[in-house]
PDB file of C-alpha atoms in Angstrom:
ATOM      1  CA  UNK A   1     138.513  81.730 207.888  1.00 57.00           C
ATOM      2  CA  UNK A   2     140.638  81.770 204.919  1.00 56.00           C
ATOM      3  CA  UNK A   3     137.864  83.599 202.817  1.00 68.00           C
ATOM      4  CA  UNK A   4     137.535  86.097 205.434  1.00 66.00           C
ATOM      5  CA  UNK A   5     141.480  86.900 205.498  1.00 67.00           C
ATOM      6  CA  UNK A   6     141.162  87.161 201.656  1.00 72.00           C
ATOM      7  CA  UNK A   7     138.416  89.685 202.082  1.00 69.00           C
ATOM      8  CA  UNK A   8     140.485  91.730 204.495  1.00 72.00           C
ATOM      9  CA  UNK A   9     143.418  91.789 202.087  1.00 73.00           C
ATOM     10  CA  UNK A  10     141.393  92.809 199.300  1.00 75.00           C
ATOM     11  CA  UNK A  11     139.638  95.617 201.142  1.00 71.00           C
ATOM     12  CA  UNK A  12     143.068  96.790 202.486  1.00 68.00           C
ATOM     13  CA  UNK A  13     144.528  96.666 198.934  1.00 75.00           C
ATOM     14  CA  UNK A  14     141.497  98.852 197.664  1.00 67.00           C
ATOM     15  CA  UNK A  15     141.948 101.292 200.558  1.00 68.00           C
ATOM     16  CA  UNK A  16     145.636 101.713 199.854  1.00 67.00           C
ATOM     17  CA  UNK A  17     144.926 102.262 195.929  1.00 66.00           C
ATOM     18  CA  UNK A  18     142.362 104.921 196.902  1.00 72.00           C
ATOM     19  CA  UNK A  19     144.775 106.649 199.285  1.00 62.00           C
ATOM     20  CA  UNK A  20     147.503 106.521 196.420  1.00 60.00           C
ATOM     21  CA  UNK A  21     144.985 107.779 194.013  1.00 60.00           C
ATOM     22  CA  UNK A  22     144.076 110.713 196.087  1.00 66.00           C
ATOM     23  CA  UNK A  23     147.610 111.455 196.876  1.00 59.00           C
ATOM     24  CA  UNK A  24     148.664 111.235 193.279  1.00 54.00           C
ATOM     25  CA  UNK A  25     146.589 114.165 192.654  1.00 54.00           C
ATOM     26  CA  UNK A  26     148.730 116.276 194.829  1.00 56.00           C
ATOM     27  CA  UNK A  27     152.052 115.078 193.756  1.00 66.00           C
ATOM     28  CA  UNK A  28     153.559 117.376 191.002  1.00 57.00           C
ATOM     29  CA  UNK A  29     156.030 115.853 188.628  1.00 60.00           C
ATOM     30  CA  UNK A  30     156.249 119.153 186.728  1.00 61.00           C
ATOM     31  CA  UNK A  31     155.006 122.578 187.728  1.00 53.00           C
ATOM     32  CA  UNK A  32     151.713 121.836 185.943  1.00 50.00           C
ATOM     33  CA  UNK A  33     151.339 118.211 185.876  1.00 59.00           C
ATOM     34  CA  UNK A  34     150.388 115.767 188.770  1.00 63.00           C
ATOM     35  CA  UNK A  35     151.251 112.179 189.054  1.00 62.00           C
ATOM     36  CA  UNK A  36     147.569 111.327 188.499  1.00 58.00           C
ATOM     37  CA  UNK A  37     147.283 113.365 185.224  1.00 56.00           C
ATOM     38  CA  UNK A  38     150.479 111.699 184.056  1.00 60.00           C
ATOM     39  CA  UNK A  39     149.116 108.143 184.856  1.00 67.00           C
ATOM     40  CA  UNK A  40     145.892 109.241 182.912  1.00 62.00           C
ATOM     41  CA  UNK A  41     148.089 110.358 179.917  1.00 56.00           C
ATOM     42  CA  UNK A  42     149.670 106.823 179.572  1.00 71.00           C
ATOM     43  CA  UNK A  43     146.405 104.929 180.016  1.00 65.00           C
ATOM     44  CA  UNK A  44     144.254 107.074 177.618  1.00 63.00           C
ATOM     45  CA  UNK A  45     146.509 108.963 175.218  1.00 56.00           C
ATOM     46  CA  UNK A  46     146.625 107.926 171.513  1.00 64.00           C
ATOM     47  CA  UNK A  47     149.581 108.579 169.224  1.00 65.00           C
ATOM     48  CA  UNK A  48     147.917 111.850 168.130  1.00 56.00           C
ATOM     49  CA  UNK A  49     147.230 112.928 171.581  1.00 54.00           C
ATOM     50  CA  UNK A  50     151.094 112.493 172.341  1.00 56.00           C
ATOM     51  CA  UNK A  51     152.021 114.404 169.257  1.00 55.00           C
ATOM     52  CA  UNK A  52     149.701 117.226 170.249  1.00 51.00           C
ATOM     53  CA  UNK A  53     150.901 117.329 173.817  1.00 53.00           C
ATOM     54  CA  UNK A  54     154.532 117.562 172.663  1.00 62.00           C
ATOM     55  CA  UNK A  55     153.748 120.354 170.152  1.00 48.00           C
ATOM     56  CA  UNK A  56     151.946 122.271 173.164  1.00 50.00           C
ATOM     57  CA  UNK A  57     155.063 121.742 175.317  1.00 52.00           C
ATOM     58  CA  UNK A  58     157.300 123.122 172.524  1.00 54.00           C
ATOM     59  CA  UNK A  59     154.972 126.258 172.330  1.00 40.00           C
ATOM     60  CA  UNK A  60     155.077 126.884 176.093  1.00 43.00           C
ATOM     61  CA  UNK A  61     158.674 126.500 176.253  1.00 54.00           C
ATOM     62  CA  UNK A  62     159.240 129.075 173.654  1.00 45.00           C
ATOM     63  CA  UNK A  63     156.706 131.464 175.134  1.00 41.00           C
ATOM     64  CA  UNK A  64     157.325 131.333 178.749  1.00 46.00           C
ATOM     65  CA  UNK A  65     155.005 133.347 181.083  1.00 41.00           C
ATOM     66  CA  UNK A  66     155.661 134.931 184.234  1.00 44.00           C
ATOM     67  CA  UNK A  67     154.046 133.695 187.437  1.00 42.00           C
ATOM     68  CA  UNK A  68     153.573 137.109 188.889  1.00 41.00           C
ATOM     69  CA  UNK A  69     151.249 138.374 186.049  1.00 35.00           C
ATOM     70  CA  UNK A  70     148.196 140.477 187.524  1.00 38.00           C
ATOM     71  CA  UNK A  71     145.068 141.092 185.807  1.00 33.00           C
ATOM     72  CA  UNK A  72     143.447 144.492 186.442  1.00 36.00           C
ATOM     73  CA  UNK A  73     139.593 144.493 186.218  1.00 35.00           C
ATOM     74  CA  UNK A  74     138.197 147.890 185.454  1.00 35.00           C
ATOM     75  CA  UNK A  75     135.153 149.024 187.220  1.00 36.00           C
ATOM     76  CA  UNK A  76     132.279 149.020 184.935  1.00 37.00           C
ATOM     77  CA  UNK A  77     130.493 152.296 184.948  1.00 40.00           C
ATOM     78  CA  UNK A  78     126.974 152.340 183.662  1.00 52.00           C
ATOM     79  CA  UNK A  79     126.096 155.055 181.040  1.00 55.00           C
ATOM     80  CA  UNK A  80     122.988 156.056 183.113  1.00 61.00           C
ATOM     81  CA  UNK A  81     125.244 156.792 186.167  1.00 80.00           C
ATOM     82  CA  UNK A  82     125.630 160.419 184.681  1.00 91.00           C
ATOM     83  CA  UNK A  83     121.970 161.172 185.348  1.00 94.00           C
ATOM     84  CA  UNK A  84     120.869 162.648 188.768  1.00 93.00           C
ATOM     85  CA  UNK A  85     118.135 160.925 190.546  1.00 91.00           C
ATOM     86  CA  UNK A  86     115.252 162.326 192.724  1.00 90.00           C
ATOM     87  CA  UNK A  87     116.455 161.417 196.216  1.00 88.00           C
ATOM     88  CA  UNK A  88     112.933 161.397 197.489  1.00 86.00           C
ATOM     89  CA  UNK A  89     111.792 158.622 195.236  1.00 85.00           C
ATOM     90  CA  UNK A  90     114.764 156.230 195.404  1.00 84.00           C
ATOM     91  CA  UNK A  91     115.377 153.221 197.696  1.00 86.00           C
ATOM     92  CA  UNK A  92     117.119 154.258 201.031  1.00 84.00           C
ATOM     93  CA  UNK A  93     120.130 152.325 200.072  1.00 81.00           C
ATOM     94  CA  UNK A  94     120.549 154.372 196.791  1.00 87.00           C
ATOM     95  CA  UNK A  95     120.201 157.678 198.678  1.00 86.00           C
ATOM     96  CA  UNK A  96     123.738 157.614 200.230  1.00 86.00           C
ATOM     97  CA  UNK A  97     125.377 156.763 196.962  1.00 86.00           C
ATOM     98  CA  UNK A  98     123.526 159.385 195.082  1.00 87.00           C
ATOM     99  CA  UNK A  99     124.437 162.163 197.726  1.00 86.00           C
ATOM    100  CA  UNK A 100     128.017 161.094 197.366  1.00 87.00           C
ATOM    101  CA  UNK A 101     127.888 161.542 193.612  1.00 87.00           C
ATOM    102  CA  UNK A 102     126.379 165.015 193.939  1.00 84.00           C
ATOM    103  CA  UNK A 103     129.193 165.999 196.367  1.00 84.00           C
ATOM    104  CA  UNK A 104     131.729 164.975 193.812  1.00 87.00           C
ATOM    105  CA  UNK A 105     129.955 166.545 190.904  1.00 85.00           C
ATOM    106  CA  UNK A 106     130.729 170.247 192.039  1.00 86.00           C
ATOM    107  CA  UNK A 107     127.375 171.636 191.063  1.00 91.00           C
ATOM    108  CA  UNK A 108     128.324 174.912 192.452  1.00 90.00           C
ATOM    109  CA  UNK A 109     130.569 175.391 189.380  1.00 92.00           C
ATOM    110  CA  UNK A 110     127.882 175.107 186.866  1.00 95.00           C
ATOM    111  CA  UNK A 111     126.631 178.256 185.103  1.00 96.00           C
ATOM    112  CA  UNK A 112     122.950 178.564 184.325  1.00 96.00           C
ATOM    113  CA  UNK A 113     122.549 179.097 180.552  1.00 97.00           C
ATOM    114  CA  UNK A 114     121.296 182.561 179.145  1.00 96.00           C
ATOM    115  CA  UNK A 115     120.840 181.004 175.880  1.00 96.00           C
ATOM    116  CA  UNK A 116     118.655 177.822 175.932  1.00 97.00           C
ATOM    117  CA  UNK A 117     116.089 175.929 174.096  1.00 97.00           C
ATOM    118  CA  UNK A 118     112.390 176.612 175.151  1.00 97.00           C
ATOM    119  CA  UNK A 119     109.814 173.726 175.388  1.00 97.00           C
ATOM    120  CA  UNK A 120     109.110 173.635 171.605  1.00 96.00           C
ATOM    121  CA  UNK A 121     112.867 173.729 170.637  1.00 97.00           C
ATOM    122  CA  UNK A 122     113.739 170.967 172.939  1.00 97.00           C
ATOM    123  CA  UNK A 123     110.614 168.686 171.812  1.00 97.00           C
ATOM    124  CA  UNK A 124     111.586 169.497 168.166  1.00 96.00           C
ATOM    125  CA  UNK A 125     115.361 168.446 168.763  1.00 97.00           C
ATOM    126  CA  UNK A 126     114.216 165.336 170.469  1.00 97.00           C
ATOM    127  CA  UNK A 127     111.838 164.172 167.632  1.00 96.00           C
ATOM    128  CA  UNK A 128     114.934 164.509 165.398  1.00 96.00           C
ATOM    129  CA  UNK A 129     117.279 162.764 167.908  1.00 97.00           C
ATOM    130  CA  UNK A 130     114.893 159.823 168.159  1.00 95.00           C
ATOM    131  CA  UNK A 131     114.381 159.493 164.451  1.00 94.00           C
ATOM    132  CA  UNK A 132     110.804 160.340 164.882  1.00 91.00           C
ATOM    133  CA  UNK A 133     109.932 157.832 167.622  1.00 93.00           C
ATOM    134  CA  UNK A 134     108.721 160.584 169.870  1.00 95.00           C
ATOM    135  CA  UNK A 135     106.222 161.819 167.419  1.00 94.00           C
ATOM    136  CA  UNK A 136     104.147 158.802 167.998  1.00 93.00           C
ATOM    137  CA  UNK A 137     104.252 159.386 171.719  1.00 94.00           C
ATOM    138  CA  UNK A 138     103.273 162.890 171.332  1.00 95.00           C
ATOM    139  CA  UNK A 139     100.228 162.055 169.173  1.00 94.00           C
ATOM    140  CA  UNK A 140      99.040 158.797 170.535  1.00 93.00           C
ATOM    141  CA  UNK A 141      99.895 159.249 174.194  1.00 94.00           C
ATOM    142  CA  UNK A 142      99.274 162.879 174.415  1.00 94.00           C
ATOM    143  CA  UNK A 143     102.806 163.696 175.778  1.00 95.00           C
ATOM    144  CA  UNK A 144     104.748 166.985 175.456  1.00 96.00           C
ATOM    145  CA  UNK A 145     108.223 167.587 176.223  1.00 97.00           C
ATOM    146  CA  UNK A 146     108.969 170.264 178.812  1.00 97.00           C
ATOM    147  CA  UNK A 147     112.561 171.359 179.508  1.00 98.00           C
ATOM    148  CA  UNK A 148     113.950 172.602 182.663  1.00 97.00           C
ATOM    149  CA  UNK A 149     116.849 174.694 183.869  1.00 96.00           C
ATOM    150  CA  UNK A 150     119.903 174.504 181.534  1.00 98.00           C
ATOM    151  CA  UNK A 151     123.563 174.944 182.344  1.00 97.00           C
ATOM    152  CA  UNK A 152     126.368 175.759 179.931  1.00 97.00           C
ATOM    153  CA  UNK A 153     128.323 172.865 178.650  1.00 97.00           C
ATOM    154  CA  UNK A 154     131.827 173.355 177.693  1.00 95.00           C
ATOM    155  CA  UNK A 155     131.678 170.195 175.569  1.00 93.00           C
ATOM    156  CA  UNK A 156     130.561 172.007 172.426  1.00 95.00           C
ATOM    157  CA  UNK A 157     132.111 169.549 169.970  1.00 95.00           C
ATOM    158  CA  UNK A 158     132.782 172.297 167.713  1.00 96.00           C
ATOM    159  CA  UNK A 159     129.300 173.699 167.739  1.00 97.00           C
ATOM    160  CA  UNK A 160     128.302 177.330 168.413  1.00 96.00           C
ATOM    161  CA  UNK A 161     127.167 176.546 171.985  1.00 96.00           C
ATOM    162  CA  UNK A 162     125.779 173.530 174.021  1.00 98.00           C
ATOM    163  CA  UNK A 163     123.761 173.336 177.122  1.00 98.00           C
ATOM    164  CA  UNK A 164     122.715 170.423 179.368  1.00 98.00           C
ATOM    165  CA  UNK A 165     119.072 170.386 180.448  1.00 98.00           C
ATOM    166  CA  UNK A 166     116.645 167.992 182.361  1.00 97.00           C
ATOM    167  CA  UNK A 167     113.387 167.205 180.512  1.00 98.00           C
ATOM    168  CA  UNK A 168     109.961 166.079 181.553  1.00 96.00           C
ATOM    169  CA  UNK A 169     107.131 164.109 179.766  1.00 97.00           C
ATOM    170  CA  UNK A 170     103.811 166.088 180.426  1.00 96.00           C
ATOM    171  CA  UNK A 171     100.658 164.287 179.794  1.00 95.00           C
ATOM    172  CA  UNK A 172      98.272 166.554 178.314  1.00 93.00           C
ATOM    173  CA  UNK A 173      95.049 164.621 179.302  1.00 93.00           C
ATOM    174  CA  UNK A 174      96.154 163.984 182.920  1.00 92.00           C
ATOM    175  CA  UNK A 175      97.680 167.580 183.210  1.00 93.00           C
ATOM    176  CA  UNK A 176     100.502 165.842 185.237  1.00 95.00           C
ATOM    177  CA  UNK A 177     104.060 164.562 184.507  1.00 95.00           C
ATOM    178  CA  UNK A 178     104.761 160.862 183.921  1.00 93.00           C
ATOM    179  CA  UNK A 179     107.811 158.795 184.501  1.00 90.00           C
ATOM    180  CA  UNK A 180     108.236 157.328 180.947  1.00 92.00           C
ATOM    181  CA  UNK A 181     106.261 156.658 177.755  1.00 92.00           C
ATOM    182  CA  UNK A 182     103.985 153.803 177.804  1.00 91.00           C
ATOM    183  CA  UNK A 183     105.791 150.663 176.387  1.00 89.00           C
ATOM    184  CA  UNK A 184     109.373 151.245 175.312  1.00 87.00           C
ATOM    185  CA  UNK A 185     111.237 153.718 177.402  1.00 90.00           C
ATOM    186  CA  UNK A 186     113.450 155.231 175.015  1.00 94.00           C
ATOM    187  CA  UNK A 187     113.989 158.596 176.481  1.00 96.00           C
ATOM    188  CA  UNK A 188     116.495 159.771 178.942  1.00 96.00           C
ATOM    189  CA  UNK A 189     115.706 162.300 181.816  1.00 96.00           C
ATOM    190  CA  UNK A 190     118.217 164.746 180.483  1.00 97.00           C
ATOM    191  CA  UNK A 191     120.157 165.756 177.299  1.00 98.00           C
ATOM    192  CA  UNK A 192     122.599 168.014 175.755  1.00 98.00           C
ATOM    193  CA  UNK A 193     121.025 170.705 173.399  1.00 98.00           C
ATOM    194  CA  UNK A 194     123.257 172.595 170.842  1.00 98.00           C
ATOM    195  CA  UNK A 195     123.223 175.007 168.005  1.00 98.00           C
ATOM    196  CA  UNK A 196     125.682 174.094 165.226  1.00 97.00           C
ATOM    197  CA  UNK A 197     125.915 178.042 164.438  1.00 96.00           C
ATOM    198  CA  UNK A 198     124.712 181.127 165.850  1.00 94.00           C
ATOM    199  CA  UNK A 199     120.890 181.463 165.614  1.00 92.00           C
ATOM    200  CA  UNK A 200     120.548 177.937 164.212  1.00 96.00           C
ATOM    201  CA  UNK A 201     118.014 175.373 165.379  1.00 97.00           C
ATOM    202  CA  UNK A 202     118.502 173.445 168.399  1.00 98.00           C
ATOM    203  CA  UNK A 203     119.636 169.859 168.021  1.00 98.00           C
ATOM    204  CA  UNK A 204     119.776 167.244 170.740  1.00 98.00           C
ATOM    205  CA  UNK A 205     122.363 164.549 171.785  1.00 97.00           C
ATOM    206  CA  UNK A 206     123.056 162.264 174.764  1.00 97.00           C
ATOM    207  CA  UNK A 207     124.039 163.917 177.980  1.00 97.00           C
ATOM    208  CA  UNK A 208     127.705 164.503 178.619  1.00 96.00           C
ATOM    209  CA  UNK A 209     127.807 166.491 181.770  1.00 95.00           C
ATOM    210  CA  UNK A 210     126.189 165.690 185.300  1.00 95.00           C
ATOM    211  CA  UNK A 211     123.640 168.294 186.254  1.00 96.00           C
ATOM    212  CA  UNK A 212     121.385 168.531 189.262  1.00 95.00           C
ATOM    213  CA  UNK A 213     117.946 166.949 189.440  1.00 95.00           C
ATOM    214  CA  UNK A 214     115.576 169.639 188.599  1.00 96.00           C
ATOM    215  CA  UNK A 215     113.030 169.460 191.447  1.00 94.00           C
ATOM    216  CA  UNK A 216     111.488 172.813 190.382  1.00 95.00           C
ATOM    217  CA  UNK A 217     110.514 171.307 186.905  1.00 96.00           C
ATOM    218  CA  UNK A 218     108.691 168.494 188.345  1.00 94.00           C
ATOM    219  CA  UNK A 219     106.874 170.795 190.907  1.00 94.00           C
ATOM    220  CA  UNK A 220     105.799 173.051 188.183  1.00 95.00           C
ATOM    221  CA  UNK A 221     103.985 170.410 185.931  1.00 94.00           C
ATOM    222  CA  UNK A 222     102.712 168.186 188.778  1.00 91.00           C
ATOM    223  CA  UNK A 223      99.067 167.583 188.746  1.00 85.00           C
ATOM    224  CA  UNK A 224      96.980 169.777 191.028  1.00 69.00           C
ATOM    225  CA  UNK A 225      94.384 167.556 193.101  1.00 57.00           C
TER     226      UNK A 225
END
């Protein structure tokens, strides 16, 4: 009987301690310290820990922070977001988003370029822009660059002129366009082409202006079955 009573007392004591332990984690002695944290400090801290603790308190006291600070998170926009997509070849959930981008792009304000690179000009410019990587694709994968409709781009960066155009990869063997080079896809679907001075050769750079997807270009070079 006595043993049973002792056991009950021990169980009761343990239960009370557990409740106190849990409660101590919600009892704040200071704005940043709970009773449980304080107890752990006294049990585990060495002299060096206490010195470091006091130093941190001093630094915080000298550099107070407002409790109302708000952190603004900027929306991350992918660089690829500037390229228009073929809405007939994307997932249904992407179509609505793409149509909204087209609506905001104000394509009706674009002016079709009268001075523009031809296929050979665009291909040569992209060979230089890719530091010769395109040469291997042209020779070994039998690919040529075809350029579509171009639009005047006011972002000339001090050059004589600048136009934005879609390009297409045309497979000479298959007599059809293909999505990307075999292996590493280092090409984009559209580029800016510019002439540093009047009559100069065309150079290429990354696209800086959103332009419509060139359906006519793809239709022109699609394989005929």
